[in-house]
Every structure is written in structure tokens, then in C-alpha cells.
């Protein structure tokens, strides 16, 4: 799975954080994203695209240090007039949109 996700990430724009990782770091990032997604979705539903989007989401969170707070169970914090509240499971909103599409029905006029 790593090879195909790595290839997909190599084609994406704004994947600089991933590109900056060394090979072992890339392998770990893809593995971590895939394992997290397996906790929430059936493995058969995980595509290269979904895993790649989760990798980028996780790297972005690490870069901004928000992931550290989430991992330690922090729900909200404030400092110097700035307040942050964390919601969600650590899954990329894009991944959730792809794997749990809206079930909104389409009405029919008679």
C-alpha cells in the first residue's frame, strides 16, 4: 500500500510536508494514517486517495502542534486572548466526506 500512496502523494499539490520527510518518515506517516483510518472505517473502503488525504491532515496537525494536544485529550485551551476548541476524531474532514457521503434525498414533484 505504501508505494501507491507514496506515488499519489507525489502528484498532489501542497504536499511539501510529506515530501520533506525521509523515506522511513514517509513509511511511518502512511502506516499511521492507514491504521488510524482502520479504527474508524472498514479496510476495504480505504483507497490511496483517502489515506493520502489523511497523511496530509495529520502532518499539518503535527506541524501546527494541534495533534499533540488532541492526543493528550485536551478539548480546549486559551492563551493570550486566543481560544481553541478541538472537536472530532482526528480524521480529516475530507476523508469523512468521501467515506460518509450525505444521505440527503432528492425530492420529486408530482
Short mmCIF file of N, CA and C in Angstrom, two decimals:
data_model
loop_
_atom_site.label_atom_id
_atom_site.label_comp_id
_atom_site.label_asym_id
_atom_site.label_seq_id
_atom_site.Cartn_x
_atom_site.Cartn_y
_atom_site.Cartn_z
N UNK A 1 0.83 -1.19 0.00
CA UNK A 1 0.00 0.00 0.00
C UNK A 1 0.87 1.26 0.00
N UNK A 2 2.00 1.22 0.71
CA UNK A 2 2.84 2.40 0.80
C UNK A 2 3.24 2.93 -0.57
N UNK A 3 3.65 2.06 -1.47
CA UNK A 3 4.15 2.51 -2.77
C UNK A 3 3.10 3.31 -3.53
N UNK A 4 1.86 2.84 -3.54
CA UNK A 4 0.83 3.53 -4.32
C UNK A 4 0.40 4.83 -3.64
N UNK A 5 0.34 4.84 -2.31
CA UNK A 5 0.00 6.07 -1.60
C UNK A 5 1.13 7.09 -1.78
N UNK A 6 2.36 6.62 -1.70
CA UNK A 6 3.52 7.50 -1.90
C UNK A 6 3.49 8.12 -3.29
N UNK A 7 3.17 7.33 -4.29
CA UNK A 7 3.08 7.83 -5.66
C UNK A 7 1.96 8.87 -5.77
N UNK A 8 0.82 8.60 -5.16
CA UNK A 8 -0.30 9.53 -5.18
C UNK A 8 0.10 10.86 -4.53
N UNK A 9 0.74 10.78 -3.36
CA UNK A 9 1.17 11.99 -2.66
C UNK A 9 2.19 12.78 -3.48
N UNK A 10 3.01 12.09 -4.25
CA UNK A 10 3.99 12.76 -5.09
C UNK A 10 3.35 13.60 -6.19
N UNK A 11 2.11 13.30 -6.52
CA UNK A 11 1.40 14.03 -7.57
C UNK A 11 0.55 15.18 -7.03
N UNK A 12 0.34 15.21 -5.73
CA UNK A 12 -0.52 16.23 -5.14
C UNK A 12 0.21 17.55 -4.94
N UNK A 13 -0.54 18.61 -5.13
CA UNK A 13 -0.05 19.95 -4.81
C UNK A 13 -0.16 20.14 -3.29
N UNK A 14 0.64 20.99 -2.73
CA UNK A 14 0.61 21.29 -1.29
C UNK A 14 0.95 20.08 -0.43
N UNK A 15 1.83 19.23 -0.89
CA UNK A 15 2.27 18.07 -0.11
C UNK A 15 3.73 18.24 0.32
N UNK A 16 4.14 19.47 0.52
CA UNK A 16 5.54 19.75 0.86
C UNK A 16 5.97 19.11 2.17
N UNK A 17 5.06 19.09 3.15
CA UNK A 17 5.41 18.49 4.45
C UNK A 17 5.73 17.01 4.28
N UNK A 18 4.99 16.35 3.42
CA UNK A 18 5.25 14.93 3.16
C UNK A 18 6.55 14.77 2.37
N UNK A 19 6.74 15.58 1.35
CA UNK A 19 7.93 15.49 0.51
C UNK A 19 9.21 15.74 1.31
N UNK A 20 9.10 16.53 2.37
CA UNK A 20 10.28 16.86 3.19
C UNK A 20 10.72 15.70 4.09
N UNK A 21 9.85 14.71 4.26
CA UNK A 21 10.20 13.57 5.10
C UNK A 21 11.20 12.66 4.40
N UNK A 22 12.06 12.01 5.19
CA UNK A 22 12.92 10.98 4.60
C UNK A 22 12.08 9.72 4.38
N UNK A 23 12.64 8.74 3.70
CA UNK A 23 11.87 7.54 3.34
C UNK A 23 11.27 6.83 4.56
N UNK A 24 12.04 6.61 5.64
CA UNK A 24 11.42 5.97 6.82
C UNK A 24 10.28 6.81 7.41
N UNK A 25 10.44 8.12 7.36
CA UNK A 25 9.39 9.01 7.86
C UNK A 25 8.12 8.92 7.03
N UNK A 26 8.29 8.80 5.71
CA UNK A 26 7.13 8.65 4.82
C UNK A 26 6.41 7.33 5.10
N UNK A 27 7.19 6.27 5.27
CA UNK A 27 6.59 4.96 5.56
C UNK A 27 5.79 5.03 6.86
N UNK A 28 6.35 5.65 7.88
CA UNK A 28 5.66 5.77 9.16
C UNK A 28 4.40 6.62 9.05
N UNK A 29 4.47 7.71 8.30
CA UNK A 29 3.31 8.59 8.14
C UNK A 29 2.16 7.86 7.46
N UNK A 30 2.47 7.13 6.40
CA UNK A 30 1.43 6.38 5.68
C UNK A 30 0.87 5.28 6.56
N UNK A 31 1.72 4.56 7.26
CA UNK A 31 1.28 3.48 8.15
C UNK A 31 0.37 4.04 9.24
N UNK A 32 0.77 5.14 9.86
CA UNK A 32 -0.02 5.72 10.95
C UNK A 32 -1.39 6.17 10.46
N UNK A 33 -1.42 6.80 9.31
CA UNK A 33 -2.70 7.26 8.75
C UNK A 33 -3.61 6.08 8.43
N UNK A 34 -3.04 5.05 7.82
CA UNK A 34 -3.84 3.87 7.47
C UNK A 34 -4.38 3.18 8.72
N UNK A 35 -3.56 3.04 9.74
CA UNK A 35 -4.00 2.39 10.97
C UNK A 35 -5.10 3.19 11.67
N UNK A 36 -4.96 4.51 11.70
CA UNK A 36 -6.00 5.35 12.30
C UNK A 36 -7.32 5.19 11.55
N UNK A 37 -7.25 5.20 10.24
CA UNK A 37 -8.46 5.05 9.44
C UNK A 37 -9.11 3.68 9.63
N UNK A 38 -8.30 2.65 9.80
CA UNK A 38 -8.84 1.30 10.03
C UNK A 38 -9.64 1.23 11.34
N UNK A 39 -9.32 2.10 12.28
CA UNK A 39 -10.06 2.13 13.55
C UNK A 39 -11.48 2.67 13.36
N UNK A 40 -11.70 3.39 12.25
CA UNK A 40 -12.99 4.06 12.05
C UNK A 40 -13.77 3.59 10.83
N UNK A 41 -13.08 2.95 9.89
CA UNK A 41 -13.71 2.54 8.64
C UNK A 41 -13.26 1.13 8.26
N UNK A 42 -14.07 0.42 7.50
CA UNK A 42 -13.65 -0.91 7.03
C UNK A 42 -12.42 -0.79 6.13
N UNK A 43 -11.43 -1.63 6.32
CA UNK A 43 -10.22 -1.56 5.49
C UNK A 43 -10.51 -1.60 3.98
N UNK A 44 -11.56 -2.28 3.59
CA UNK A 44 -11.89 -2.37 2.16
C UNK A 44 -12.32 -1.03 1.57
N UNK A 45 -12.69 -0.06 2.43
CA UNK A 45 -13.12 1.24 1.93
C UNK A 45 -11.97 2.23 1.79
N UNK A 46 -10.76 1.84 2.21
CA UNK A 46 -9.62 2.76 2.22
C UNK A 46 -8.89 2.75 0.88
N UNK A 47 -8.98 3.84 0.17
CA UNK A 47 -8.29 3.99 -1.10
C UNK A 47 -6.98 4.75 -0.89
N UNK A 48 -6.14 4.76 -1.92
CA UNK A 48 -4.90 5.54 -1.86
C UNK A 48 -5.20 7.00 -1.59
N UNK A 49 -6.23 7.51 -2.24
CA UNK A 49 -6.61 8.92 -2.08
C UNK A 49 -6.97 9.24 -0.64
N UNK A 50 -7.80 8.41 -0.03
CA UNK A 50 -8.24 8.63 1.34
C UNK A 50 -7.05 8.60 2.30
N UNK A 51 -6.19 7.63 2.14
CA UNK A 51 -5.02 7.54 3.01
C UNK A 51 -4.10 8.74 2.80
N UNK A 52 -3.90 9.13 1.56
CA UNK A 52 -3.04 10.30 1.27
C UNK A 52 -3.60 11.57 1.92
N UNK A 53 -4.90 11.77 1.81
CA UNK A 53 -5.51 12.96 2.42
C UNK A 53 -5.36 12.93 3.94
N UNK A 54 -5.47 11.74 4.53
CA UNK A 54 -5.29 11.63 5.97
C UNK A 54 -3.84 11.90 6.36
N UNK A 55 -2.89 11.43 5.58
CA UNK A 55 -1.47 11.70 5.84
C UNK A 55 -1.24 13.21 5.89
N UNK A 56 -1.73 13.92 4.88
CA UNK A 56 -1.53 15.37 4.84
C UNK A 56 -2.19 16.07 6.01
N UNK A 57 -3.39 15.62 6.37
CA UNK A 57 -4.11 16.20 7.51
C UNK A 57 -3.31 16.00 8.80
N UNK A 58 -2.78 14.80 8.98
CA UNK A 58 -2.02 14.51 10.19
C UNK A 58 -0.72 15.30 10.23
N UNK A 59 -0.03 15.41 9.09
CA UNK A 59 1.21 16.18 9.06
C UNK A 59 0.97 17.66 9.32
N UNK A 60 -0.12 18.18 8.79
CA UNK A 60 -0.47 19.57 9.03
C UNK A 60 -0.73 19.80 10.51
N UNK A 61 -1.44 18.88 11.14
CA UNK A 61 -1.71 18.99 12.58
C UNK A 61 -0.45 18.92 13.40
N UNK A 62 0.46 18.05 13.01
CA UNK A 62 1.74 17.94 13.73
C UNK A 62 2.55 19.22 13.57
N UNK A 63 2.53 19.78 12.37
CA UNK A 63 3.29 20.99 12.10
C UNK A 63 2.78 22.15 12.95
N UNK A 64 1.48 22.20 13.16
CA UNK A 64 0.89 23.27 13.95
C UNK A 64 0.76 22.88 15.42
N UNK A 65 1.21 21.69 15.77
CA UNK A 65 1.24 21.14 17.13
C UNK A 65 -0.13 20.90 17.73
N UNK A 66 -1.21 21.00 16.94
CA UNK A 66 -2.53 20.71 17.46
C UNK A 66 -2.71 19.23 17.76
N UNK A 67 -2.09 18.38 16.96
CA UNK A 67 -2.24 16.94 17.15
C UNK A 67 -1.75 16.49 18.52
N UNK A 68 -0.70 17.13 18.98
CA UNK A 68 -0.16 16.78 20.30
C UNK A 68 -1.22 17.01 21.38
N UNK A 69 -1.89 18.13 21.32
CA UNK A 69 -2.93 18.42 22.31
C UNK A 69 -4.08 17.43 22.21
N UNK A 70 -4.50 17.13 21.00
CA UNK A 70 -5.61 16.19 20.80
C UNK A 70 -5.26 14.81 21.35
N UNK A 71 -4.03 14.35 21.09
CA UNK A 71 -3.62 13.03 21.57
C UNK A 71 -3.65 12.94 23.09
N UNK A 72 -3.43 14.07 23.74
CA UNK A 72 -3.41 14.09 25.20
C UNK A 72 -4.78 14.42 25.80
N UNK A 73 -5.79 14.42 24.96
CA UNK A 73 -7.16 14.58 25.44
C UNK A 73 -7.59 16.01 25.72
N UNK A 74 -6.81 16.99 25.30
CA UNK A 74 -7.19 18.38 25.52
C UNK A 74 -8.39 18.70 24.63
N UNK A 75 -9.44 19.22 25.23
CA UNK A 75 -10.64 19.57 24.46
C UNK A 75 -10.64 21.04 24.08
N UNK A 76 -10.04 21.89 24.91
CA UNK A 76 -9.94 23.31 24.59
C UNK A 76 -8.83 23.93 25.43
N UNK A 77 -8.30 25.03 24.94
CA UNK A 77 -7.32 25.79 25.71
C UNK A 77 -7.32 27.22 25.20
N UNK A 78 -6.78 28.11 26.00
CA UNK A 78 -6.67 29.51 25.58
C UNK A 78 -5.35 30.07 26.07
N UNK A 79 -4.84 31.01 25.31
CA UNK A 79 -3.60 31.67 25.66
C UNK A 79 -3.57 33.05 25.00
N UNK A 80 -3.21 34.03 25.75
CA UNK A 80 -3.07 35.40 25.23
C UNK A 80 -4.27 35.82 24.38
N UNK A 81 -5.46 35.57 24.90
CA UNK A 81 -6.66 36.02 24.21
C UNK A 81 -7.13 35.15 23.06
N UNK A 82 -6.45 34.04 22.82
CA UNK A 82 -6.86 33.14 21.75
C UNK A 82 -7.41 31.87 22.39
N UNK A 83 -8.57 31.44 21.94
CA UNK A 83 -9.19 30.24 22.46
C UNK A 83 -9.35 29.22 21.34
N UNK A 84 -9.01 27.97 21.63
CA UNK A 84 -9.11 26.89 20.65
C UNK A 84 -9.91 25.77 21.27
N UNK A 85 -10.87 25.24 20.52
CA UNK A 85 -11.66 24.09 20.94
C UNK A 85 -11.49 23.00 19.90
N UNK A 86 -11.19 21.79 20.35
CA UNK A 86 -11.00 20.66 19.45
C UNK A 86 -12.26 19.81 19.42
N UNK A 87 -12.67 19.44 18.23
CA UNK A 87 -13.79 18.53 18.05
C UNK A 87 -13.36 17.47 17.06
N UNK A 88 -14.08 16.38 17.04
CA UNK A 88 -13.81 15.35 16.04
C UNK A 88 -12.87 14.28 16.54
N UNK A 89 -12.57 13.37 15.64
CA UNK A 89 -11.82 12.16 15.98
C UNK A 89 -10.39 12.16 15.46
N UNK A 90 -9.95 13.25 14.87
CA UNK A 90 -8.63 13.27 14.27
C UNK A 90 -8.63 12.79 12.83
N UNK A 91 -9.81 12.56 12.30
CA UNK A 91 -9.95 12.15 10.90
C UNK A 91 -10.16 13.40 10.05
N UNK A 92 -9.50 13.45 8.93
CA UNK A 92 -9.63 14.57 8.01
C UNK A 92 -11.09 14.77 7.60
N UNK A 93 -11.59 16.00 7.63
CA UNK A 93 -12.95 16.26 7.16
C UNK A 93 -13.15 15.81 5.70
N UNK A 94 -12.11 15.91 4.89
CA UNK A 94 -12.21 15.45 3.50
C UNK A 94 -12.44 13.94 3.45
N UNK A 95 -11.75 13.21 4.29
CA UNK A 95 -11.90 11.75 4.35
C UNK A 95 -13.32 11.40 4.79
N UNK A 96 -13.82 12.08 5.80
CA UNK A 96 -15.18 11.82 6.27
C UNK A 96 -16.19 12.09 5.17
N UNK A 97 -15.99 13.17 4.43
CA UNK A 97 -16.89 13.49 3.33
C UNK A 97 -16.88 12.39 2.27
N UNK A 98 -15.71 11.87 1.97
CA UNK A 98 -15.59 10.82 0.95
C UNK A 98 -16.20 9.51 1.43
N UNK A 99 -15.91 9.12 2.65
CA UNK A 99 -16.33 7.81 3.14
C UNK A 99 -17.72 7.78 3.76
N UNK A 100 -18.23 8.94 4.14
CA UNK A 100 -19.59 9.03 4.69
C UNK A 100 -20.35 10.11 3.95
N UNK A 101 -20.68 9.87 2.69
CA UNK A 101 -21.38 10.91 1.92
C UNK A 101 -22.75 11.21 2.52
N UNK A 102 -23.21 12.41 2.25
CA UNK A 102 -24.51 12.84 2.73
C UNK A 102 -25.59 11.91 2.20
N UNK A 103 -26.54 11.61 3.03
CA UNK A 103 -27.63 10.73 2.64
C UNK A 103 -28.88 11.54 2.27
N UNK A 104 -28.69 12.82 1.98
CA UNK A 104 -29.82 13.67 1.64
C UNK A 104 -30.56 13.14 0.43
N UNK A 105 -31.85 13.05 0.55
CA UNK A 105 -32.66 12.54 -0.55
C UNK A 105 -33.00 13.63 -1.55
N UNK A 106 -33.38 13.21 -2.69
CA UNK A 106 -33.81 14.15 -3.72
C UNK A 106 -35.32 14.05 -3.83
N UNK A 107 -35.98 15.19 -3.70
CA UNK A 107 -37.44 15.22 -3.76
C UNK A 107 -37.93 15.13 -5.19
N UNK A 108 -39.15 14.74 -5.33
CA UNK A 108 -39.75 14.64 -6.66
C UNK A 108 -41.08 15.36 -6.64
N UNK A 109 -41.27 16.24 -7.60
CA UNK A 109 -42.54 16.95 -7.73
C UNK A 109 -43.47 16.12 -8.60
N UNK A 110 -44.70 16.03 -8.17
CA UNK A 110 -45.68 15.25 -8.96
C UNK A 110 -46.68 16.16 -9.57
#
